[in-house]
Short mmCIF file of C-alpha atoms and ligand atoms in Angstrom, two decimals:
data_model
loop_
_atom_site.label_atom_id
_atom_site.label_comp_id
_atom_site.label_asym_id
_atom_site.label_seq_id
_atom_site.Cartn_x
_atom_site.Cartn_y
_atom_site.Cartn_z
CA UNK A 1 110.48 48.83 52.95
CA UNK A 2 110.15 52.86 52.50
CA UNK A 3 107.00 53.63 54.16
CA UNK A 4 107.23 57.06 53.29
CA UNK A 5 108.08 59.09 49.96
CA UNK A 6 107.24 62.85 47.97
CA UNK A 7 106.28 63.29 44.45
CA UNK A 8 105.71 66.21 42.12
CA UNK A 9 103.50 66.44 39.16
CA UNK A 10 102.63 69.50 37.02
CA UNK A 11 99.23 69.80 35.76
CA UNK A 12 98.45 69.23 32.11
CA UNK A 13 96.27 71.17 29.46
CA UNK A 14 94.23 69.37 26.76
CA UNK A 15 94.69 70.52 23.61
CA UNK A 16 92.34 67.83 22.24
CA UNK A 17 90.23 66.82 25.31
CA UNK A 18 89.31 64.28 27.04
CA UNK A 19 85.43 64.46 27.42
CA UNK A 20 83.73 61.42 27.93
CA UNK A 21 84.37 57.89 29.63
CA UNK A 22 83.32 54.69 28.42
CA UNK A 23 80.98 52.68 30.84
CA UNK A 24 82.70 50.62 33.70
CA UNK A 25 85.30 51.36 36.30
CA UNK A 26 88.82 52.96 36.08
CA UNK A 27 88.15 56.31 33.87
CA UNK A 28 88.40 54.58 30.85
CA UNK A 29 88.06 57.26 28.42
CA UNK A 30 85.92 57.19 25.03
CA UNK A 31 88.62 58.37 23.09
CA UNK A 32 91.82 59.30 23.33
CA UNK A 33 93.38 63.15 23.92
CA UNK A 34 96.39 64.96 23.96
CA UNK A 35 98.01 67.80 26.36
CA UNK A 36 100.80 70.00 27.11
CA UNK A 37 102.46 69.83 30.97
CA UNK A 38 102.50 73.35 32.77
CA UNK A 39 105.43 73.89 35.06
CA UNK A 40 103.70 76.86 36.57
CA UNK A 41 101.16 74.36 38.07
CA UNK A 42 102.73 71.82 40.62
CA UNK A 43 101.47 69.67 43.23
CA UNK A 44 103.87 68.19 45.51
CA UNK A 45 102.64 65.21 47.72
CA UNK A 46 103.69 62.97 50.62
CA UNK A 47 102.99 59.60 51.45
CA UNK A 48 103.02 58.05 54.74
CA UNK A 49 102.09 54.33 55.57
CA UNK A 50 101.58 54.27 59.22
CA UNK A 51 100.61 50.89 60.88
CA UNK A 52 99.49 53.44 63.57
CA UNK A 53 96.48 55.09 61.43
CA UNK A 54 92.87 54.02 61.71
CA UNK A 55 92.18 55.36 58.63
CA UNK A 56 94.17 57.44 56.04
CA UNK A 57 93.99 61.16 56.85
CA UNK A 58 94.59 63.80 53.85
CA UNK A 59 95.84 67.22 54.07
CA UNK A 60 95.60 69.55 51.52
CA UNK A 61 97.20 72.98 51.64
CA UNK A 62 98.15 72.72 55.27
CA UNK A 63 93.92 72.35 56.16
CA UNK A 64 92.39 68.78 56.87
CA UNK A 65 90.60 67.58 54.04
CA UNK A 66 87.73 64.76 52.80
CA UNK A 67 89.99 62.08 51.86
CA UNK A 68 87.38 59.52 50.15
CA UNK A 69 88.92 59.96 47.14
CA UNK A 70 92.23 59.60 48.11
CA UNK A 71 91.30 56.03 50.08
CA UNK A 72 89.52 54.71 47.09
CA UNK A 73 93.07 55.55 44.98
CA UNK A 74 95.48 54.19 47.79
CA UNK A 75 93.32 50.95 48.09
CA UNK A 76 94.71 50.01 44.59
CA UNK A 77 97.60 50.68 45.47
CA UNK A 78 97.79 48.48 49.14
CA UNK A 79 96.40 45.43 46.94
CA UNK A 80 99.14 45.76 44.92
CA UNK A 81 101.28 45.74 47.63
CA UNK A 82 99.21 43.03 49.77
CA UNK A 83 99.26 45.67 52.40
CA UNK A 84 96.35 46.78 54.51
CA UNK A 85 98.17 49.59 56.33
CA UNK A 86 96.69 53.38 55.89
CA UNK A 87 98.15 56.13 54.92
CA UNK A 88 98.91 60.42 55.85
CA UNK A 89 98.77 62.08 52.23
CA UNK A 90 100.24 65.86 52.64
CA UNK A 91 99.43 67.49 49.44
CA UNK A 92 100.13 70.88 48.38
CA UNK A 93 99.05 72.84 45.26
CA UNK A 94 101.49 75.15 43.99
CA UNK A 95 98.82 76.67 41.65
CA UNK A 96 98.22 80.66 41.90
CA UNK A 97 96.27 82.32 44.85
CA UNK A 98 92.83 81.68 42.44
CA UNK A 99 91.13 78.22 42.44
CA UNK A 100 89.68 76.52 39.92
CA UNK A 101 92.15 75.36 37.56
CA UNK A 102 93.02 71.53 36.76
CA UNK A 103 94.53 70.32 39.84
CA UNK A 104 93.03 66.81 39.81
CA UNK A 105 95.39 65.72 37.34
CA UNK A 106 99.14 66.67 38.88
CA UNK A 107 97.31 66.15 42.31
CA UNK A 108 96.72 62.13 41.29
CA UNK A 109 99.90 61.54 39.31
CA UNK A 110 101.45 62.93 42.36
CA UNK A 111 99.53 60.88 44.89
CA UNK A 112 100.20 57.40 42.80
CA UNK A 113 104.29 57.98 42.25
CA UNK A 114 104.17 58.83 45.96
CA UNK A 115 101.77 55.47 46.88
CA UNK A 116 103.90 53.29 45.08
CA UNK A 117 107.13 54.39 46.19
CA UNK A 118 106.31 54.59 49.92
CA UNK A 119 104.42 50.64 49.45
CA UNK A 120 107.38 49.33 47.24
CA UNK A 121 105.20 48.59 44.29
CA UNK A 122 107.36 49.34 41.14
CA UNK A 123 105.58 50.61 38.33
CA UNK A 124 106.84 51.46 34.66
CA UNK A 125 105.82 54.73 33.91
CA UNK A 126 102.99 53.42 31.37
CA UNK A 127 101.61 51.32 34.08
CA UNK A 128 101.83 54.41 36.37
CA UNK A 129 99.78 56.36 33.76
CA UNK A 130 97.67 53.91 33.55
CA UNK A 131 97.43 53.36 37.22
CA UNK A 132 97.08 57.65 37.62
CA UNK A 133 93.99 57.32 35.47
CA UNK A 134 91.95 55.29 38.22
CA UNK A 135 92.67 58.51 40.24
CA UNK A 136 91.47 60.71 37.96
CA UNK A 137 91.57 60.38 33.80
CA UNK A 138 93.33 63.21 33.08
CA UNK A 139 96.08 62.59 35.51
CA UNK A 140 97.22 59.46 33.60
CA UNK A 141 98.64 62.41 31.19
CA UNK A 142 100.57 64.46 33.81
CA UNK A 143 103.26 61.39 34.33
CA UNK A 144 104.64 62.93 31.46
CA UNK A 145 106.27 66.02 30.45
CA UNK A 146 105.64 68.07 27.06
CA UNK A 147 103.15 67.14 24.72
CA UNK A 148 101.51 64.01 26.10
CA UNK A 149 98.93 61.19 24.20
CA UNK A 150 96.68 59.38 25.43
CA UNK A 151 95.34 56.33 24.18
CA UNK A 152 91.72 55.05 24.82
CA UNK A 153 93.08 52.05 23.15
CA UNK A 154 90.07 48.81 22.77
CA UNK A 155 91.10 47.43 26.41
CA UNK A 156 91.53 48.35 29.68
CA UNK A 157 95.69 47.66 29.09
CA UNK A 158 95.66 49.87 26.27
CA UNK A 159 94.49 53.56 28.50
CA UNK A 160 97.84 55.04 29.13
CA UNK A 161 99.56 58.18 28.10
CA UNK A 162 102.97 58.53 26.66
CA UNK A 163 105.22 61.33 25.47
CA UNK A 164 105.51 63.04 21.95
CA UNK A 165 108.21 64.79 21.36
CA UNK A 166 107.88 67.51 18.72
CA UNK A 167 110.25 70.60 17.67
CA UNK A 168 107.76 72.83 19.17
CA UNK A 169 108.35 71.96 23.02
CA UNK A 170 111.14 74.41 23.50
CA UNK A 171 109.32 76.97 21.82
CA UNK A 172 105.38 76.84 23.38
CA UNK A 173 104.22 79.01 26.42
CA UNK A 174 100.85 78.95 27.84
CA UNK A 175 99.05 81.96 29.45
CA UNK A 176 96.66 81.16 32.11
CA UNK A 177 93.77 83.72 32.18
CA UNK A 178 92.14 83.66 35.63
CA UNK A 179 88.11 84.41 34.98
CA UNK A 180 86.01 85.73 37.80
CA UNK A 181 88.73 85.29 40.89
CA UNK A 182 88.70 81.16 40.42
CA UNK A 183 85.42 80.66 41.71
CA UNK A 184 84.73 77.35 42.48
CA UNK A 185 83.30 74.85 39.56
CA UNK A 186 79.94 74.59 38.82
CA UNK A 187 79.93 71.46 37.62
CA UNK A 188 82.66 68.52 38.47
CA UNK A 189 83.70 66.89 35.38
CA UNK A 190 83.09 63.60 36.71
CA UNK A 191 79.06 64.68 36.67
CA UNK A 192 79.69 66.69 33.48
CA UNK A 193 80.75 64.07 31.24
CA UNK A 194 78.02 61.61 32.77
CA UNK A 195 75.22 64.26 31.66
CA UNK A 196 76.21 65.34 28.40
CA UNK A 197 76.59 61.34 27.33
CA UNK A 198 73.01 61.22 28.46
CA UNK A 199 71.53 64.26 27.12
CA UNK A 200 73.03 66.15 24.85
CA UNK A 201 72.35 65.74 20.73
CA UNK A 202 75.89 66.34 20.15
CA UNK A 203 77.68 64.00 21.83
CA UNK A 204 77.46 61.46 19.28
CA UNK A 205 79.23 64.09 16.91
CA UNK A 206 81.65 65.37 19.62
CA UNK A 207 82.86 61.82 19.76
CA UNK A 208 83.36 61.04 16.30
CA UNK A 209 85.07 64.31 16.15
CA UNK A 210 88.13 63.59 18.51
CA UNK A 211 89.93 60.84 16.34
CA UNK A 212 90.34 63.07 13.99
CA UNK A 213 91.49 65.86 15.98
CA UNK A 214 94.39 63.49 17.54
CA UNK A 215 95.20 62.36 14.41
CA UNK A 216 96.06 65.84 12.95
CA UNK A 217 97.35 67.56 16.13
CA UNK A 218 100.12 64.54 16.86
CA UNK A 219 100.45 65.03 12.93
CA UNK A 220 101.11 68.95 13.32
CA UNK A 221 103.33 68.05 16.67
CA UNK A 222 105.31 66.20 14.44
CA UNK A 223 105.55 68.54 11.94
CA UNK A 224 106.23 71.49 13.68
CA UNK A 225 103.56 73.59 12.74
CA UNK A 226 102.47 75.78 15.73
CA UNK A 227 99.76 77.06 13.71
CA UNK A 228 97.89 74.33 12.72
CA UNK A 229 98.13 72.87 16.27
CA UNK A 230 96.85 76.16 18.14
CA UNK A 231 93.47 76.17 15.45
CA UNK A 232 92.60 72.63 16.51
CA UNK A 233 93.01 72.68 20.10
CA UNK A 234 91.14 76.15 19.92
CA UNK A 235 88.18 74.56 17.66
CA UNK A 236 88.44 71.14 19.78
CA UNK A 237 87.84 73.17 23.14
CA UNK A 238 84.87 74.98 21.41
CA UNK A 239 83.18 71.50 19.76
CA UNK A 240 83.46 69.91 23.66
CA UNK A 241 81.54 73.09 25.17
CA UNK A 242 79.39 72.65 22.38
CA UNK A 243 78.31 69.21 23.40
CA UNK A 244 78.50 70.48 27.01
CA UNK A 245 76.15 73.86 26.16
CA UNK A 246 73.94 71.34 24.38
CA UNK A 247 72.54 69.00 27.36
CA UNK A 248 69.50 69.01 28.81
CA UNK A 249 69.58 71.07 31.03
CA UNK A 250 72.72 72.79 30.30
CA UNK A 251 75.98 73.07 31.41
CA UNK A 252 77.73 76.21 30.36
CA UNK A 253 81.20 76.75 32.11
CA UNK A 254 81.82 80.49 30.91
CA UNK A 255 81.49 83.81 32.26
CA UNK A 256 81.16 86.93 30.24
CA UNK A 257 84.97 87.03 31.10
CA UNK A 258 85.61 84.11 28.95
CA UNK A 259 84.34 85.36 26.09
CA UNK A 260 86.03 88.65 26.33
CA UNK A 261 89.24 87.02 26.98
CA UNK A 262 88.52 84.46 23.66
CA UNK A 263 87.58 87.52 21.77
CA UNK A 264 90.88 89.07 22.84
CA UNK A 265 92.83 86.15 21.60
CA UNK A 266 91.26 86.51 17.93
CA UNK A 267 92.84 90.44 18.29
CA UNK A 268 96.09 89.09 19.03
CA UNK A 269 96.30 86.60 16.19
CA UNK A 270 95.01 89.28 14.34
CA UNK A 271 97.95 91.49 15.22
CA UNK A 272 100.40 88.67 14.14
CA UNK A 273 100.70 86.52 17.53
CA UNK A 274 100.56 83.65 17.69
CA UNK A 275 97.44 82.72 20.24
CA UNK A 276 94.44 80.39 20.09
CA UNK A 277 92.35 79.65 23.60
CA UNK A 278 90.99 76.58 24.86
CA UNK A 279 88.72 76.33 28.03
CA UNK A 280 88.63 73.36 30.68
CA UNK A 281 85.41 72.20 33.07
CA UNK A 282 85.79 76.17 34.55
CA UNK A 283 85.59 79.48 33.07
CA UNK A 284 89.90 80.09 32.99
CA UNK A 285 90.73 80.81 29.61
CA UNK A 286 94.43 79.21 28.86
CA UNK A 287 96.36 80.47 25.94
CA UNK A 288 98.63 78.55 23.65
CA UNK A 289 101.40 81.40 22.62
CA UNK A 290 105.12 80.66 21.95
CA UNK A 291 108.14 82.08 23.93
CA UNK A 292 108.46 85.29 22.07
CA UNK A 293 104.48 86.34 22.14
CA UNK A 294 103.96 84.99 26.01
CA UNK A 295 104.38 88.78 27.47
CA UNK A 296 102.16 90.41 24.54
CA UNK A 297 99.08 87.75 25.25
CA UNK A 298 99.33 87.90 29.05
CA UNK A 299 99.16 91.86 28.79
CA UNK A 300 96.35 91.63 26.23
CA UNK A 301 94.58 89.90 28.86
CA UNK A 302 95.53 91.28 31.80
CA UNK A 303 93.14 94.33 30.37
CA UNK A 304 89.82 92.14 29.28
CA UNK A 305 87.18 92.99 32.02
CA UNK A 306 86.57 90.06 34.35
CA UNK A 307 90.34 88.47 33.57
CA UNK A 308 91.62 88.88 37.41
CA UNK A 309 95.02 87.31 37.00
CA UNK A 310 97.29 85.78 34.54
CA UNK A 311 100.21 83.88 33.93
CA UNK A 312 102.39 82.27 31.58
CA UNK A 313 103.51 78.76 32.12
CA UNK A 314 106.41 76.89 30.45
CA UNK A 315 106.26 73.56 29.66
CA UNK A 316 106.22 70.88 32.35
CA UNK A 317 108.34 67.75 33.06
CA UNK A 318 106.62 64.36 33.93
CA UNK A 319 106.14 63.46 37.86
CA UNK A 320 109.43 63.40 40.03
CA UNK A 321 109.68 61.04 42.87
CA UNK A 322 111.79 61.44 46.15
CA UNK A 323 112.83 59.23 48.67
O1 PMV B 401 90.46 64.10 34.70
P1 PMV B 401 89.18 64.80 34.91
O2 PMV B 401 88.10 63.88 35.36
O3 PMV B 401 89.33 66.00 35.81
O4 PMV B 401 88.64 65.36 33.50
C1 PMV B 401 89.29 66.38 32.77
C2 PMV B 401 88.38 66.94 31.77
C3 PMV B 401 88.84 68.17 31.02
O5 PMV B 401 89.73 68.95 31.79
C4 PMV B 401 87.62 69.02 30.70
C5 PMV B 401 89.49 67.82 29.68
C6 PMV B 401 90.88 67.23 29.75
O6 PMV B 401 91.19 66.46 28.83
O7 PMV B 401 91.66 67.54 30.66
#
């Protein structure tokens, strides 16, 4: 048996989200979502399994980290195996110098190709998604490249992401708008989600909402039609902070940045590029542009007060595993 082996995962973008879990173990999510894979935000991870550990140990960008998390995940993975042998995890983010952007969900598709490589389980890649998910829900979506679905599906089984290929994947960008220097989160989405199920009067709405969002955005995927796609995910990020700005107390991810920067994107599309925002559990602002209008949006930005980096991202392929 391989006791050791690398993986890399890019991190994914909703553009319908995932925002909300149904109750039980394993991230099951309340409805389904749908993303686009960045290759401008990698994680690339290493798994050891070391009969000499006492416990696993987890670095993470060359510093010692809490690795609770990362136990919890790789005990899935040793029962599969039927081993009981701990692990060294040596993770590193490829992200840009500011923090704060999605890095649970390439960091735990990473960490289970890795696991079940280096422990010999073999995994098809839906039962990888669906294995990612335990990790973290969104990173059941960053097995895959391109657009991705996933599927909140009436059983446990049915949680897994797969690919949809569209005629727009050679042609989409995405511009990552850095607000306020990547502070850290105020507000994990783990906790987030929990709240606004609890408290907030528009939850109820939020989730009848998302069907119907997935339906149409796979629809304009298949269709081709940039357009319609970019004024859903931008109105689908918007309805989830709604439900989020609506608990009680609330939770409001944005700065005065992210507004500027949204209000910036409705100038672009107003000037004929293509552009529409959507917002994660932070303040980053992340643009879906195409190829041709990347370098016009990431300037645009570049000069909205409180924007302190940017980037544009093309599209990401699913994880990549190495011996
Ligand atoms: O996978 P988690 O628990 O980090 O949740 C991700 C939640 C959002 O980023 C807000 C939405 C999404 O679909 O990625």
């Amino acid at each position: 048996m391989s006791a050791t082996a690398s993986a890399r995962a890019c991190a994914n973008i909703a553009l319908v989200k995932y925002w909300g879990k149904r109750p039980g173990p394993g991230n099951l999510p309340a409805e389904g979502s749908l993303s686009l894979a960045l290759d401008a935000l990698v994680t690339e991870t290493r798994v050891t399994f070391d009969a000499g550990l006492a416990s696993d140990a987890l670095e993470l960008d060359g510093a010692p980290a809490d690795a609770t998390r990362v136990t919890e995940f790789l005990d899935l993975v040793r029962s599969r195996a039927g081993i009981a042998t701990r692990a060294s995890v040596i993770t590193r983010n490829h992200f840009p110098t500011a923090s704060g952007l999605a890095s649970s969900a390439s960091g735990f598709a990473a960490l289970a190709a890795a696991a079940t490589r280096a422990a010999n389980v073999e995994l098809s890649p839906r039962a990888l998604s669906r294995l990612a998910r335990a990790g973290s829900g969104s990173a059941a979506r960053s097995i895959f490249g391109g657009f991705v679905r996933m599927h909140a599906g009436p059983r446990d089984d049915d949680a897994y992401a797969e690919p949809i290929g569209s005629p727009l994947t050679p042609r989409v960008r995405m511009v990552i708008a850095v607000i306020g220097g990547g502070v850290p989160k105020t507000h994990g989405s783990r906790d987030a989600m929990e709240h606004v199920a609890a408290t907030s009067p528009l939850y109820d709405a939020w989730l009848e909402l998302v069907p119907l969002d997935l339906e149409a955005a796979h629809a304009a995927l298949e269709q081709g039609n940039l357009t319609a796609l970019g004024e859903l995910a931008e109105a689908n990020a918007l309805a989830m902070h709604a439900s989020a700005i609506a608990a009680r107390p609330a939770i409001i991810y944005w700065q005065p940045g992210t507004l500027a920067a949204l209000a910036a994107v409705r100038e672009l599309r107003a000037a004929g590029n293509a552009a529409w925002g959507t917002m994660d559990a932070g303040p980053h602002v992340k643009v879906l542009t195409t190829a041709d209008d990347a370098d016009a949006v990431a300037a645009a930005l570049r000069a909205v007060p409180g924007v302190t980096e940017t980037m544009i991202s093309g599209v990401g392929t699913g994880v990549e595993v190495s011996a």
